[in-house]
XYZ file of C-alpha atoms in Angstrom:
385
model
C -14.762 14.528 12.648
C -17.384 11.834 12.105
C -15.533 8.629 12.717
C -18.180 6.268 11.799
C -16.930 6.743 8.120
C -13.414 6.528 8.371
C -13.736 3.201 10.543
C -15.367 1.684 7.506
C -13.182 2.720 4.757
C -10.258 1.149 7.488
C -12.216 -1.709 7.595
C -12.362 -2.314 3.876
C -8.431 -1.563 3.987
C -7.277 -4.102 6.343
C -9.573 -6.155 4.553
C -7.683 -5.794 1.263
C -4.104 -5.648 3.290
C -5.017 -9.121 4.764
C -6.046 -10.455 1.201
C -2.606 -8.750 -0.353
C 0.026 -9.870 2.076
C -1.626 -13.124 3.663
C 0.137 -15.148 0.552
C 3.213 -14.490 1.489
C 2.818 -16.787 4.497
C 0.878 -19.526 2.529
C 2.925 -20.115 -0.159
C 3.936 -23.549 0.547
C 0.911 -24.934 1.830
C -0.985 -23.461 -1.417
C 1.740 -24.998 -3.508
C 0.852 -28.580 -2.119
C -2.526 -28.477 -2.473
C -1.972 -27.209 -6.259
C 0.759 -29.469 -7.014
C 2.936 -27.046 -7.974
C 6.282 -25.388 -6.694
C 7.006 -22.611 -4.713
C 8.124 -20.095 -7.416
C 4.962 -21.060 -9.369
C 2.899 -20.388 -6.659
C 4.695 -17.289 -6.435
C 2.941 -15.857 -9.417
C -0.610 -15.665 -7.223
C 1.079 -12.954 -5.513
C 2.224 -11.524 -9.126
C -1.393 -11.734 -10.092
C -2.519 -9.776 -7.086
C -0.398 -6.693 -8.099
C -1.615 -6.907 -11.512
C -5.110 -6.937 -10.811
C -4.139 -3.812 -8.932
C -2.756 -2.284 -11.625
C -5.447 -3.003 -13.696
C -8.417 -2.185 -11.429
C -7.321 1.088 -10.446
C -7.787 2.994 -14.022
C -10.399 0.903 -14.901
C -12.630 1.426 -12.263
C -11.841 5.096 -12.649
C -12.753 4.825 -16.599
C -16.300 2.956 -16.077
C -17.511 4.788 -12.431
C -15.789 8.102 -12.538
C -19.312 9.763 -13.168
C -21.288 7.516 -10.358
C -21.763 8.346 -6.613
C -18.815 7.720 -4.834
C -20.314 5.735 -1.965
C -22.094 3.401 -4.831
C -18.304 2.902 -6.103
C -17.085 1.873 -3.036
C -19.882 -0.894 -2.544
C -19.332 -2.485 -5.603
C -15.522 -2.516 -5.081
C -16.257 -4.310 -1.645
C -18.751 -6.526 -3.378
C -16.020 -7.558 -5.949
C -13.373 -7.412 -3.130
C -15.248 -10.466 -1.180
C -16.359 -12.317 -4.353
C -12.733 -12.555 -5.223
C -11.945 -13.946 -1.897
C -14.502 -16.583 -2.427
C -13.457 -17.762 -5.535
C -9.809 -17.956 -3.669
C -11.523 -20.487 -1.580
C -13.096 -22.816 -3.572
C -9.989 -22.837 -5.969
C -9.434 -26.491 -7.092
C -6.314 -25.596 -9.998
C -4.163 -23.639 -10.416
C -5.712 -21.450 -13.301
C -8.495 -21.017 -10.852
C -6.606 -19.340 -8.399
C -4.796 -16.964 -10.216
C -8.087 -15.695 -11.562
C -9.206 -15.587 -8.050
C -6.475 -13.568 -6.976
C -6.509 -11.166 -10.061
C -10.141 -10.270 -9.423
C -9.200 -9.828 -5.308
C -6.750 -7.207 -6.796
C -8.882 -5.165 -8.843
C -10.676 -3.445 -6.242
C -7.377 -2.943 -4.261
C -5.943 0.573 -5.909
C -9.327 1.879 -6.603
C -10.818 1.362 -3.237
C -7.772 3.471 -1.815
C -8.650 5.892 -4.457
C -11.860 6.731 -3.961
C -11.471 5.820 -0.034
C -8.913 8.609 0.241
C -11.278 11.165 -1.637
C -14.468 9.908 0.850
C -11.844 10.131 3.721
C -10.667 13.735 2.938
C -14.409 15.421 2.407
C -15.496 13.509 5.735
C -12.254 15.305 7.423
C -13.362 18.805 6.730
C -11.484 21.854 8.135
C -7.870 21.281 7.077
C -8.622 17.474 8.351
C -8.299 15.305 5.299
C -4.926 14.081 5.994
C -5.624 12.755 9.419
C -8.807 11.134 7.881
C -6.717 9.481 5.066
C -4.190 8.128 7.753
C -6.961 6.858 9.731
C -8.387 4.995 6.601
C -4.631 3.488 5.817
C -4.668 2.096 9.279
C -6.722 -0.870 7.980
C -3.590 -1.729 5.531
C -1.213 -1.488 8.663
C -3.043 -3.931 10.986
C -3.583 -5.932 8.421
C 0.613 -6.364 8.148
C 0.448 -7.330 11.961
C -2.125 -9.263 12.039
C -2.868 -10.843 8.646
C 0.491 -13.450 7.602
C 0.734 -14.613 11.289
C -3.238 -14.986 11.285
C -2.969 -16.841 7.967
C -0.438 -18.913 8.187
C -1.605 -20.154 12.157
C -4.849 -20.599 10.343
C -3.061 -22.945 7.252
C -1.474 -24.985 10.056
C -4.457 -25.596 12.155
C -7.170 -25.819 9.716
C -6.853 -25.112 6.373
C -5.209 -22.489 3.724
C -8.535 -22.244 2.408
C -9.970 -20.897 5.862
C -8.130 -16.849 5.911
C -10.085 -16.772 2.172
C -13.106 -17.417 3.785
C -12.797 -14.890 6.823
C -11.463 -12.335 4.051
C -15.082 -12.801 1.776
C -17.155 -12.827 5.363
C -15.111 -9.809 5.914
C -15.566 -8.315 2.951
C -19.682 -8.777 3.582
C -19.532 -7.013 7.064
C -17.587 -3.894 5.178
C -20.244 -3.666 2.765
C -22.836 -3.137 5.794
C -20.555 -1.166 7.553
C -19.933 0.938 4.337
C -23.749 1.061 3.484
C -24.633 2.154 7.009
C -22.226 4.498 8.170
C -20.541 6.613 4.698
C -22.764 9.271 4.029
C -23.979 9.640 0.501
C -20.981 10.733 -1.663
C -22.169 12.891 -4.515
C -19.791 12.120 -7.837
C -17.160 14.436 -8.690
C -17.822 17.024 -11.320
C -18.133 15.632 -14.696
C -14.890 16.932 -16.329
C -15.076 14.379 -19.036
C -12.547 11.397 -19.844
C -10.159 13.631 -21.232
C -10.421 16.397 -18.238
C -9.555 12.801 -15.970
C -5.990 12.732 -17.487
C -5.755 16.605 -17.170
C -3.173 16.091 -14.153
C -0.891 14.301 -15.982
C 0.175 17.940 -17.944
C 1.487 19.547 -14.452
C 4.644 19.247 -13.228
C 3.542 19.206 -9.324
C 1.416 16.249 -9.597
C 4.362 14.443 -12.125
C 6.608 15.199 -9.004
C 4.345 13.493 -6.513
C 3.712 10.454 -8.220
C 7.826 9.984 -8.923
C 7.919 10.546 -5.494
C 5.922 8.135 -4.264
C 6.916 5.546 -6.981
C 10.676 5.856 -5.687
C 10.190 6.552 -1.920
C 8.190 2.797 -2.040
C 10.398 1.130 -4.483
C 13.663 2.529 -2.083
C 11.989 0.218 0.935
C 10.947 -2.545 -0.763
C 14.602 -2.869 -2.126
C 15.901 -3.821 1.313
C 12.194 -4.741 3.044
C 11.584 -7.726 0.162
C 14.617 -9.655 1.346
C 14.212 -9.022 5.347
C 13.832 -11.974 6.207
C 16.584 -13.787 4.628
C 18.881 -11.080 5.668
C 17.794 -10.908 9.522
C 18.729 -14.833 9.410
C 21.771 -14.678 7.316
C 23.559 -11.529 8.733
C 21.852 -10.544 12.102
C 21.298 -14.342 13.171
C 18.161 -14.451 13.828
C 16.223 -17.448 12.880
C 13.314 -19.060 11.952
C 11.581 -19.221 15.334
C 12.263 -14.952 14.956
C 9.715 -14.998 11.877
C 6.501 -13.731 13.185
C 7.871 -11.852 15.840
C 10.032 -9.886 13.201
C 7.104 -9.384 10.790
C 4.945 -8.280 13.730
C 7.528 -5.610 15.143
C 7.349 -4.680 11.377
C 3.826 -4.505 11.120
C 3.538 -2.341 14.701
C 6.190 0.096 13.121
C 3.754 0.534 10.364
C 0.842 1.508 12.209
C 2.226 4.185 14.087
C 4.572 5.655 11.064
C 0.537 5.970 9.793
C -0.658 8.069 12.457
C 2.170 9.926 13.156
C 2.650 10.637 9.614
C -0.743 11.826 8.781
C -0.601 14.109 12.027
C 2.550 15.866 10.871
C 1.231 16.429 7.523
C -1.684 18.476 8.487
C 0.062 20.733 11.390
C 3.538 21.372 8.513
C 3.434 21.472 5.114
C 3.115 18.423 3.493
C 5.516 18.061 0.856
C 8.309 19.128 2.991
C 7.332 16.611 5.709
C 7.495 13.806 2.900
C 10.794 15.140 1.792
C 12.375 15.238 5.315
C 10.988 11.768 6.289
C 11.924 10.436 2.993
C 16.115 11.905 3.699
C 15.728 9.872 7.187
C 14.728 6.964 5.686
C 17.681 7.636 3.145
C 19.955 7.736 6.325
C 18.549 4.548 8.204
C 18.775 2.431 5.034
C 22.843 3.380 5.120
C 22.827 2.994 8.684
C 21.121 -0.859 7.616
C 23.960 -1.870 5.212
C 26.596 -0.450 7.611
C 24.553 -2.531 11.076
C 22.883 -5.199 9.206
C 25.023 -7.873 11.187
C 24.048 -6.268 14.693
C 20.954 -7.631 15.353
C 19.636 -5.488 18.111
C 20.486 -2.479 16.241
C 18.942 -4.246 12.576
C 15.413 -4.773 14.451
C 15.167 -1.141 15.801
C 16.478 -0.017 12.359
C 13.681 -2.141 10.672
C 10.962 -0.553 12.827
C 11.821 2.679 12.175
C 11.923 2.012 8.556
C 8.727 0.117 8.273
C 7.524 3.262 10.239
C 8.321 5.472 8.078
C 7.353 3.670 4.554
C 3.693 4.308 5.904
C 4.394 8.030 7.016
C 5.091 8.998 3.698
C 1.434 8.168 2.276
C -1.146 10.336 3.896
C 0.481 13.091 2.800
C 1.174 11.923 -0.730
C -2.394 11.063 -1.199
C -3.114 14.146 0.205
C -0.528 16.502 -2.437
C -2.276 14.288 -5.356
C -5.765 14.724 -4.354
C -4.384 18.667 -4.259
C -3.300 18.717 -7.755
C -5.824 16.560 -9.158
C -7.185 19.635 -11.423
C -10.740 17.863 -12.403
C -9.633 14.494 -12.222
C -9.468 13.334 -8.584
C -10.047 9.996 -9.084
C -7.790 9.259 -11.630
C -5.486 10.913 -10.231
C -5.582 8.951 -6.807
C -5.905 5.877 -8.638
C -2.324 6.696 -10.470
C -0.967 7.069 -6.707
C -1.845 3.511 -5.897
C -0.286 2.129 -9.215
C 2.892 4.581 -8.152
C 2.831 2.292 -5.042
C 2.403 -1.012 -6.109
C 4.311 -0.401 -9.156
C 7.955 1.145 -6.991
C 7.433 -2.191 -4.997
C 7.584 -4.518 -7.580
C 10.359 -2.329 -9.171
C 12.300 -2.355 -6.115
C 12.124 -5.813 -5.265
C 13.194 -6.135 -8.516
C 16.467 -4.099 -7.663
C 17.313 -5.383 -4.589
C 17.517 -8.585 -5.683
C 20.167 -7.467 -8.371
C 23.111 -7.401 -5.673
C 22.151 -10.678 -4.353
C 22.063 -12.492 -7.377
C 25.529 -11.019 -8.306
C 26.812 -12.760 -4.983
C 27.247 -9.708 -3.002
C 25.009 -10.824 -0.508
C 22.303 -9.173 1.311
C 23.433 -6.482 3.101
C 23.509 -4.164 -0.194
C 19.638 -4.175 -1.157
C 19.769 -1.047 1.553
C 22.631 0.773 0.513
C 20.619 0.020 -3.287
C 17.498 1.163 -1.457
C 19.241 4.659 0.032
C 20.100 5.460 -3.642
C 16.696 4.871 -5.328
C 15.279 6.977 -2.241
C 18.049 10.022 -3.124
C 15.561 10.347 -6.313
C 12.532 10.420 -4.208
C 14.289 12.975 -2.331
C 14.767 14.957 -5.516
C 11.310 15.134 -7.095
C 10.209 16.627 -3.920
C 13.038 19.013 -3.761
C 11.857 19.697 -7.233
C 8.094 19.790 -6.295
C 8.735 22.561 -3.608
C 11.212 24.537 -6.030
C 8.092 24.569 -8.622
C 5.225 25.546 -5.799
C 7.294 28.100 -4.479
C 7.621 29.576 -8.078
C 4.712 29.393 -8.719
C 3.718 31.467 -5.801
C 5.993 34.314 -6.618
């Protein structure tokens, strides 16, 4: 398996990951520069997420007949331009537009990239190839937020967007040099792109993806307040905790990819989600024990990215002539699950129950993801009989 194309794809997901997550550490600085409140600055995160959800299906509708390498190059150029616009933004409205534009290529890049990675990873190694591509996103969680915060203090919050834009241009060069020419997918017509939605197996995979990610984000969205209020780890632990969580993601992504190659991907994903449900319940019980809470955090963030290679591989298996659109929908499921999970996790906090309860809500949401995979396995077994 040629690693250079996968390294180019991982370079793209690294840049996208930094672009997505860095704003969380920049909010106070950007809010001051734009003369808005921190909650208003939080809309820059939402604008990126909306861009992801709009860009993934929109790219498919425009580009499903075009060669895949060309699509990747165009998406990377949009990413570089979006971050350049964020660097130059002088107003709240301009920054909202910049973040929306930056988010447009995110889901589509992962979707098209997973198809390219699957082709590169011939001989049943497609899931491992996808996990290598995803490694860029996990590394971004290790370096993105700490680097962005450090640059904001040392130089300017704008500098991280200049770096991200420059990284996009370097990625453009790597994709052009290292990714072999990829022919367009078979033309099944616009209607054919949505054919996968008529099949139960594909819908179960999308549901499992949305609920598993949403379950983790019920709890993870409030991890720092939980660690502060319950485990007694103050602000000086913030960077350490984020780096540990990111390292868990790196390891989980690579382990998940290898497990899903050696064993049935859907069963691996189901058992991983069962384990995550148990660990979320353990977090609810042991959230005030610092050592245990940190260990559970690393394990849960690892499982979050361990789910992904199997889910991306499964949706491609059941794409039924609409691979690009199916891959786009799995990215929408990731991001929609994250947004809904953060909302559900905030409900018990707003009700005054404290930061222990989002993990309990997450365990309940995860049980729905497990159910989707159980139904998937039952459905597939019935088709095999």
